[in-house]
Amino acid sequence: MQTIFHLDMDAFFVSVEELYDPSLKGRPVVVGGRPNERGVVAAASYAARKFGVHSAMPLRQAYKLCPQALFVDGHPDRYREYSERIYKILGRFSPRLEMASIDEAYLDLTGCERLLGPPLQAAHRLHEAVAQETCLACSIGIGTTRLIAKVASDQAKPNGILWVLSGAERDFLAPLEIRKIPGIGKVTEQNLHRMGIRTVADLAEARPDFLEGEFGLWGAAMAGKARGEDAGGWFEAPVGAHEDPKSVSHETTFSRDATDARLLEATLVRLSEMVGRRLREYGLHGRTVELKLRYSDFSTITRAHTLEQATQLDTVILEAALDLFRENRSRNRPVRLLGVKVSNLSHEPGQLALLYRERQEKWQRALAAADRLRDRYGERSVELAGGLEHSWRERVHENPAGLPSKKPRPK
């Protein structure tokens, strides 16, 4: 029987901000941007949550619910630093470790009882280590599957530990609202409600063939999740198993619709840098560069170009992205969002011509040095010159680069 831990930091971004500014403690705080911006809430303090503010909510809606809240842009470099500290602590407890995001992780502690003690004792040791070494609070769920552990950590919040014993999984899940099952979002919840399914017990009693008929493969996965199984997306691979991404992308929504070509192209520079950095973290090269362009009326176009050779270089990605932008942008139409994605990934760049290989190797060395400087001094410490034309603020809720456990794995 497996012993899986899910550790989730409590209001992580807010808690890190409080370390640097203790006056924030106990007050309603929203991290993610200013209330008049288009961004979303990255994190809300528990004082703000009492007013209905939650992560992924538009900032403007959060302000309507809690106008007295303190809205903070956030400091992504600080969050990466603390995420790295947490990762190192977790690595002392188990090598079978997977960072699910910047502030949550799974650990497989199966067979570690002789070294760490029973699961509850090990969880208390981990909980104490995180608190002592980071001054941050976390919640830990323990279960026989990742799904059970994740739901348990959510139920343990804030600053708690919950162990669901083997055999008690269904009883634990039964009274919970279906939204507590990871992967069930607002739309699926509404569809299930129309079918009379409101709790996990209701979902477990529904026939799997009925759910599959209504929702396809996701319906079959939901039936398994209702029984506490690691069914469907996110949970199929063992903890710590390395799976390469199918694509790497970054996008940003402007606080105000943009028409200035210099601003738009400077934004593409920064997005291309971020994509290239993450490709190098994964040890991957990509051949297909895709541009995402959304106008103020929400009409969206995507255009892609396939390169002759796979790359992980910012400059090559940028050149393709700029060409796509210049060829496809409708001039004078205000732009709401820009995105850059690279797909068609592999671990090798392919056979290169001699001159191109020498040029690529020079850039590879230069960007590797830049990545090391960013690791040490922050993401803004080194940038391509084209990105300096206009100021750039990394949004907290966007996929960050420089995370622990995203370095290339040995082949």
Coordinates of C-alpha atoms in Angstrom, one line a residue:
M1 CA 0.0 0.0 0.0
Q2 CA 1.3 3.4 -1.0
T3 CA 1.9 6.3 1.4
I4 CA 1.6 9.6 -0.4
F5 CA 2.0 13.0 1.0
H6 CA 0.7 16.2 -0.5
L7 CA 2.2 19.4 0.9
D8 CA 0.5 22.7 0.1
M9 CA 1.8 26.0 1.4
D10 CA -0.8 28.1 3.1
A11 CA -1.5 31.4 1.2
F12 CA 2.1 31.1 -0.1
F13 CA 2.5 34.4 -1.9
V14 CA 0.8 36.4 0.9
S15 CA 2.9 34.6 3.6
V16 CA 6.1 35.4 1.8
E17 CA 5.0 39.1 1.5
E18 CA 4.3 39.1 5.2
L19 CA 7.9 38.0 6.0
Y20 CA 9.2 41.2 4.3
D21 CA 6.4 43.4 5.6
P22 CA 5.0 42.2 8.9
S23 CA 2.4 45.0 8.9
L24 CA 0.4 42.9 6.4
K25 CA -0.2 40.2 9.0
G26 CA -3.9 39.7 9.9
R27 CA -5.1 42.2 7.2
P28 CA -7.0 41.4 4.0
V29 CA -4.2 41.2 1.4
V30 CA -4.5 40.4 -2.3
V31 CA -1.4 39.4 -4.4
G32 CA -1.5 39.7 -8.1
G33 CA -1.8 43.3 -9.1
R34 CA -3.7 46.5 -8.7
P35 CA -7.5 46.6 -8.4
N36 CA -7.9 48.5 -11.6
E37 CA -5.9 46.0 -13.6
R38 CA -7.0 43.1 -15.7
G39 CA -5.0 40.5 -13.9
V40 CA -6.3 37.8 -11.6
V41 CA -5.8 37.1 -7.9
A42 CA -2.7 35.0 -7.4
A43 CA -3.3 34.6 -3.7
A44 CA -5.5 36.1 -1.0
S45 CA -4.9 36.2 2.8
Y46 CA -7.4 34.4 5.0
A47 CA -8.7 37.7 6.1
A48 CA -9.6 38.6 2.5
R49 CA -11.1 35.1 1.8
K50 CA -13.7 35.9 4.4
F51 CA -15.1 38.4 1.9
G52 CA -15.3 35.8 -0.9
V53 CA -12.0 36.7 -2.5
H54 CA -10.1 33.7 -3.9
S55 CA -7.3 32.8 -6.4
A56 CA -8.0 33.1 -10.1
M57 CA -10.7 35.7 -9.5
P58 CA -10.4 38.9 -11.5
L59 CA -8.7 41.7 -9.5
R60 CA -11.6 44.1 -10.2
Q61 CA -14.1 41.6 -8.8
A62 CA -11.9 41.1 -5.7
Y63 CA -11.9 44.9 -5.2
K64 CA -15.7 45.0 -5.3
L65 CA -15.9 42.3 -2.7
C66 CA -13.2 43.7 -0.5
P67 CA -12.3 47.3 -1.3
Q68 CA -10.4 47.7 2.0
A69 CA -7.9 45.0 0.9
L70 CA -4.3 45.8 0.3
F71 CA -3.5 45.0 -3.3
V72 CA 0.2 43.9 -3.9
D73 CA 1.9 43.4 -7.2
G74 CA 4.0 40.5 -5.8
H75 CA 7.6 39.5 -6.0
P76 CA 8.1 36.4 -8.2
D77 CA 11.8 36.1 -7.5
R78 CA 11.1 35.9 -3.8
Y79 CA 8.5 33.1 -4.4
R80 CA 11.0 31.2 -6.5
E81 CA 13.6 31.5 -3.7
Y82 CA 11.3 30.1 -1.1
S83 CA 10.0 27.4 -3.4
E84 CA 13.6 26.3 -3.8
R85 CA 14.1 26.2 0.0
I86 CA 11.0 24.1 0.3
Y87 CA 12.1 21.7 -2.4
K88 CA 15.4 21.1 -0.7
I89 CA 13.6 20.3 2.6
L90 CA 11.3 17.9 0.8
G91 CA 14.3 16.2 -0.8
R92 CA 15.6 15.2 2.6
F93 CA 12.4 13.2 3.3
S94 CA 12.1 11.3 0.0
P95 CA 13.8 11.2 -3.4
R96 CA 10.4 10.4 -5.0
L97 CA 9.3 14.0 -5.1
E98 CA 7.3 16.0 -7.5
M99 CA 6.7 19.8 -7.4
A100 CA 3.2 20.1 -8.8
S101 CA 3.5 23.9 -8.8
I102 CA 5.5 26.6 -7.1
D103 CA 3.8 26.0 -3.7
E104 CA 2.7 22.4 -3.6
A105 CA 4.4 19.0 -3.9
Y106 CA 3.8 15.3 -3.8
L107 CA 6.1 12.9 -1.9
D108 CA 6.0 9.1 -2.0
L109 CA 7.0 7.9 1.4
T110 CA 6.1 4.2 0.9
G111 CA 8.5 2.0 2.8
C112 CA 10.1 4.9 4.7
E113 CA 8.7 4.0 8.1
R114 CA 12.0 2.7 9.5
L115 CA 13.8 5.9 8.6
L116 CA 11.1 8.5 9.3
G117 CA 8.6 6.7 11.5
P118 CA 4.9 6.2 10.9
P119 CA 3.2 8.5 8.4
L120 CA 1.8 10.9 11.0
Q121 CA 5.1 11.2 12.8
A122 CA 6.9 11.8 9.5
A123 CA 4.3 14.5 8.5
H124 CA 4.8 16.3 11.8
R125 CA 8.6 16.2 11.3
L126 CA 8.2 17.7 7.8
H127 CA 5.7 20.3 9.0
E128 CA 8.1 21.4 11.7
A129 CA 11.0 21.5 9.3
V130 CA 9.2 23.8 6.9
A131 CA 8.1 26.1 9.7
Q132 CA 11.5 26.4 11.3
E133 CA 13.5 26.8 8.1
T134 CA 11.2 29.1 6.1
C135 CA 8.9 30.7 8.8
L136 CA 6.0 29.7 6.6
A137 CA 3.0 27.5 7.3
C138 CA 1.9 24.5 5.2
S139 CA -0.8 21.9 5.3
I140 CA -0.1 18.2 4.6
G141 CA -2.5 15.5 3.4
I142 CA -1.6 11.8 3.7
G143 CA -3.3 9.0 1.7
T144 CA -2.9 5.9 -0.3
T145 CA -3.3 7.8 -3.6
R146 CA -2.3 11.3 -4.8
L147 CA -5.9 12.3 -5.1
I148 CA -6.7 11.4 -1.5
A149 CA -3.6 13.2 -0.3
K150 CA -4.4 16.3 -2.2
V151 CA -8.0 16.5 -1.0
A152 CA -6.8 15.8 2.5
S153 CA -4.3 18.7 2.5
D154 CA -7.1 21.0 1.4
Q155 CA -9.3 19.8 4.2
A156 CA -6.4 20.3 6.7
K157 CA -6.0 24.0 5.9
P158 CA -4.8 26.1 7.4
N159 CA -1.6 24.8 9.0
G160 CA -2.9 21.3 9.6
I161 CA -2.2 17.6 8.9
L162 CA -4.8 15.1 7.9
W163 CA -4.2 11.3 7.4
V164 CA -6.9 9.3 5.6
L165 CA -6.3 5.7 6.7
S166 CA -6.4 2.9 4.2
G167 CA -9.9 1.7 3.7
A168 CA -11.5 5.0 4.8
E169 CA -11.1 6.7 1.4
R170 CA -14.8 6.5 0.3
D171 CA -16.1 7.5 3.7
F172 CA -13.8 10.5 3.7
L173 CA -14.8 11.7 0.2
A174 CA -18.5 10.9 0.4
P175 CA -19.9 14.0 2.1
L176 CA -17.7 16.5 0.2
E177 CA -19.0 18.7 -2.6
I178 CA -18.0 17.5 -6.0
R179 CA -15.9 20.6 -6.6
K180 CA -13.4 19.2 -4.1
I181 CA -12.4 16.6 -6.6
P182 CA -9.3 18.0 -8.5
G183 CA -10.1 18.7 -12.1
I184 CA -13.8 19.3 -11.6
G185 CA -14.3 23.0 -12.5
K186 CA -17.2 25.3 -12.5
V187 CA -18.7 24.1 -15.9
T188 CA -18.5 20.4 -15.0
E189 CA -19.9 21.1 -11.6
Q190 CA -22.9 22.9 -13.1
N191 CA -23.5 20.0 -15.5
L192 CA -23.3 17.5 -12.7
H193 CA -25.7 19.5 -10.6
R194 CA -28.3 19.4 -13.4
M195 CA -28.0 15.6 -13.2
G196 CA -28.7 15.7 -9.4
I197 CA -25.0 15.0 -8.5
R198 CA -23.9 17.3 -5.8
T199 CA -21.6 15.3 -3.5
V200 CA -18.8 12.9 -4.1
A201 CA -21.1 10.1 -2.8
D202 CA -23.6 11.0 -5.5
L203 CA -20.8 10.8 -8.1
A204 CA -19.6 7.4 -6.7
E205 CA -23.2 6.0 -7.0
A206 CA -23.6 7.1 -10.7
R207 CA -23.0 4.4 -13.2
P208 CA -19.5 4.7 -14.9
D209 CA -21.0 4.0 -18.3
F210 CA -23.5 6.8 -17.8
L211 CA -20.7 9.3 -16.8
E212 CA -18.6 8.2 -19.7
G213 CA -21.6 8.6 -22.1
E214 CA -22.1 12.2 -20.8
F215 CA -18.5 13.3 -20.4
G216 CA -16.4 10.9 -22.5
L217 CA -13.1 9.6 -21.0
W218 CA -13.3 12.4 -18.4
G219 CA -16.5 10.8 -17.1
A220 CA -14.8 7.5 -16.6
A221 CA -12.0 9.3 -14.8
M222 CA -14.4 11.1 -12.5
A223 CA -16.0 7.8 -11.6
G224 CA -12.5 6.6 -10.5
K225 CA -11.7 9.7 -8.6
A226 CA -15.0 9.4 -6.7
R227 CA -13.7 6.1 -5.4
G228 CA -10.4 7.7 -4.3
E229 CA -8.4 6.4 -7.3
D230 CA -5.6 8.2 -9.2
A231 CA -7.7 8.2 -12.3
G232 CA -7.4 10.5 -15.4
G233 CA -5.1 13.4 -16.0
W234 CA -2.5 14.7 -13.4
F235 CA -2.4 11.5 -11.5
E236 CA -1.6 8.7 -13.9
A237 CA 2.2 8.6 -13.6
P238 CA 4.1 7.6 -10.4
V239 CA 5.2 10.4 -8.1
G240 CA 8.5 11.8 -9.4
A241 CA 8.2 10.2 -12.8
H242 CA 9.6 12.7 -15.3
E243 CA 7.3 13.5 -18.2
D244 CA 8.4 16.0 -20.8
P245 CA 5.8 18.8 -21.6
K246 CA 4.2 18.7 -25.0
S247 CA 4.7 22.5 -25.4
V248 CA 6.1 25.5 -23.5
S249 CA 4.3 28.8 -23.5
H250 CA 4.0 32.2 -21.9
E251 CA 1.4 34.9 -22.4
T252 CA 0.5 38.2 -20.8
T253 CA -2.6 40.3 -20.7
F254 CA -2.0 44.1 -20.9
S255 CA -3.4 46.2 -18.1
R256 CA -4.6 48.5 -20.9
D257 CA -5.2 47.7 -24.5
A258 CA -2.0 48.4 -26.4
T259 CA -1.4 49.8 -29.9
D260 CA 2.2 50.9 -29.6
A261 CA 4.2 48.6 -31.9
R262 CA 7.3 49.1 -29.8
L263 CA 5.5 48.0 -26.6
L264 CA 4.0 45.0 -28.4
E265 CA 7.3 43.9 -29.8
A266 CA 9.2 44.5 -26.6
T267 CA 6.6 42.2 -24.9
L268 CA 7.3 39.5 -27.5
V269 CA 11.0 39.8 -26.7
R270 CA 10.3 39.1 -23.0
L271 CA 7.9 36.3 -23.7
S272 CA 10.4 34.6 -26.0
E273 CA 13.1 34.9 -23.3
M274 CA 10.8 33.2 -20.8
V275 CA 9.9 30.4 -23.2
G276 CA 13.6 29.8 -24.1
R277 CA 14.5 29.8 -20.4
R278 CA 11.9 27.1 -19.7
L279 CA 13.0 25.0 -22.7
R280 CA 16.5 25.0 -21.3
E281 CA 15.3 24.1 -17.9
Y282 CA 13.6 21.0 -19.4
G283 CA 16.6 20.3 -21.7
L284 CA 14.3 20.5 -24.7
H285 CA 14.4 22.0 -28.2
G286 CA 11.3 23.0 -30.2
R287 CA 10.6 23.3 -33.9
T288 CA 7.2 25.0 -34.0
V289 CA 6.8 28.6 -32.8
E290 CA 3.2 29.8 -32.3
L291 CA 2.0 33.4 -31.8
K292 CA -1.2 34.1 -29.9
L293 CA -2.8 37.5 -30.5
R294 CA -6.0 38.7 -28.8
Y295 CA -7.6 42.0 -29.6
S296 CA -9.7 44.2 -27.3
D297 CA -12.9 42.7 -28.7
F298 CA -11.7 39.3 -27.6
S299 CA -11.2 38.0 -31.1
T300 CA -8.2 35.8 -31.1
I301 CA -5.8 34.5 -33.8
T302 CA -3.0 31.9 -33.5
R303 CA -0.4 31.6 -36.2
A304 CA 2.5 29.1 -36.2
H305 CA 5.8 28.6 -38.1
T306 CA 7.9 25.5 -38.2
L307 CA 11.6 26.0 -38.1
E308 CA 14.1 24.0 -40.1
Q309 CA 16.0 23.1 -36.9
A310 CA 14.7 22.7 -33.4
T311 CA 15.9 25.3 -31.0
Q312 CA 15.9 26.5 -27.4
L313 CA 17.5 29.9 -28.2
D314 CA 15.6 33.1 -27.2
T315 CA 16.8 34.8 -30.3
V316 CA 15.6 32.2 -32.8
I317 CA 12.2 32.0 -31.0
L318 CA 11.9 35.7 -31.0
E319 CA 12.7 36.1 -34.7
A320 CA 9.9 33.6 -35.6
A321 CA 7.5 35.3 -33.2
L322 CA 8.2 38.8 -34.6
D323 CA 7.8 37.6 -38.2
L324 CA 4.4 36.1 -37.3
F325 CA 3.4 39.2 -35.5
R326 CA 4.3 41.6 -38.2
E327 CA 2.7 39.5 -40.9
N328 CA -0.6 38.9 -39.1
R329 CA -1.3 41.9 -36.9
S330 CA -4.1 44.2 -37.9
R331 CA -2.6 47.7 -37.4
N332 CA -4.3 50.2 -35.1
R333 CA -6.5 47.5 -33.5
P334 CA -5.9 47.5 -29.8
V335 CA -4.2 44.4 -28.5
R336 CA -5.4 42.8 -25.2
L337 CA -3.1 39.7 -25.0
L338 CA 0.1 38.4 -26.5
G339 CA 1.5 34.8 -26.2
V340 CA 4.4 32.8 -27.5
K341 CA 4.4 29.0 -27.6
V342 CA 6.9 26.4 -28.8
S343 CA 5.9 22.9 -29.5
N344 CA 7.1 19.9 -31.5
L345 CA 9.7 19.3 -28.8
S346 CA 12.7 16.9 -28.6
H347 CA 15.8 16.5 -26.6
E348 CA 18.1 17.1 -29.6
P349 CA 18.4 20.1 -31.9
G350 CA 19.0 17.9 -34.9
Q351 CA 21.9 17.9 -37.4
L352 CA 23.1 21.5 -38.0
A353 CA 25.2 23.0 -40.7
L354 CA 28.7 23.9 -39.4
L355 CA 28.3 27.7 -39.4
Y356 CA 24.9 27.5 -37.8
R357 CA 26.2 25.1 -35.2
E358 CA 29.0 27.4 -34.2
R359 CA 26.7 30.3 -34.0
Q360 CA 24.2 28.3 -31.9
E361 CA 26.9 27.0 -29.6
K362 CA 28.0 30.6 -28.9
W363 CA 24.4 31.7 -28.1
Q364 CA 24.0 28.5 -26.0
R365 CA 26.9 29.4 -23.8
A366 CA 25.8 33.0 -23.5
L367 CA 22.3 32.1 -22.5
A368 CA 23.4 29.4 -20.1
A369 CA 25.5 32.1 -18.4
A370 CA 22.5 34.4 -18.4
D371 CA 20.3 31.7 -16.8
R372 CA 22.9 31.3 -14.0
L373 CA 22.8 35.0 -13.4
R374 CA 19.0 35.0 -13.3
D375 CA 19.1 32.1 -10.9
R376 CA 21.2 34.1 -8.6
Y377 CA 20.0 37.7 -9.0
G378 CA 16.5 37.4 -10.4
E379 CA 14.7 37.1 -13.8
R380 CA 15.2 40.8 -14.6
S381 CA 18.9 40.8 -14.0
V382 CA 19.7 39.8 -17.7
E383 CA 17.5 40.7 -20.7
L384 CA 17.7 41.0 -24.4
A385 CA 18.0 44.7 -25.4
G386 CA 14.8 44.7 -27.3
G387 CA 12.8 44.0 -24.2
L388 CA 14.1 47.1 -22.4
E389 CA 12.1 49.4 -24.7
H390 CA 9.3 49.4 -22.2
S391 CA 8.9 48.3 -18.6
W392 CA 7.8 44.8 -17.9
R393 CA 6.3 43.4 -14.7
E394 CA 6.2 39.7 -14.4
R395 CA 2.7 38.7 -13.3
V396 CA 2.6 36.4 -10.4
H397 CA -0.1 34.1 -11.8
E398 CA 1.8 33.5 -15.1
N399 CA 3.8 30.3 -15.5
P400 CA 7.1 31.1 -13.9
A401 CA 10.6 30.2 -15.0
G402 CA 13.4 29.2 -12.7
L403 CA 11.3 26.7 -10.6
P404 CA 12.9 23.8 -8.6
S405 CA 12.7 20.3 -10.1
K406 CA 12.4 21.6 -13.6
K407 CA 16.1 21.1 -14.5
P408 CA 17.0 18.6 -17.2
R409 CA 16.9 15.0 -16.1
P410 CA 19.6 12.5 -17.0
K411 CA 18.7 10.4 -20.0

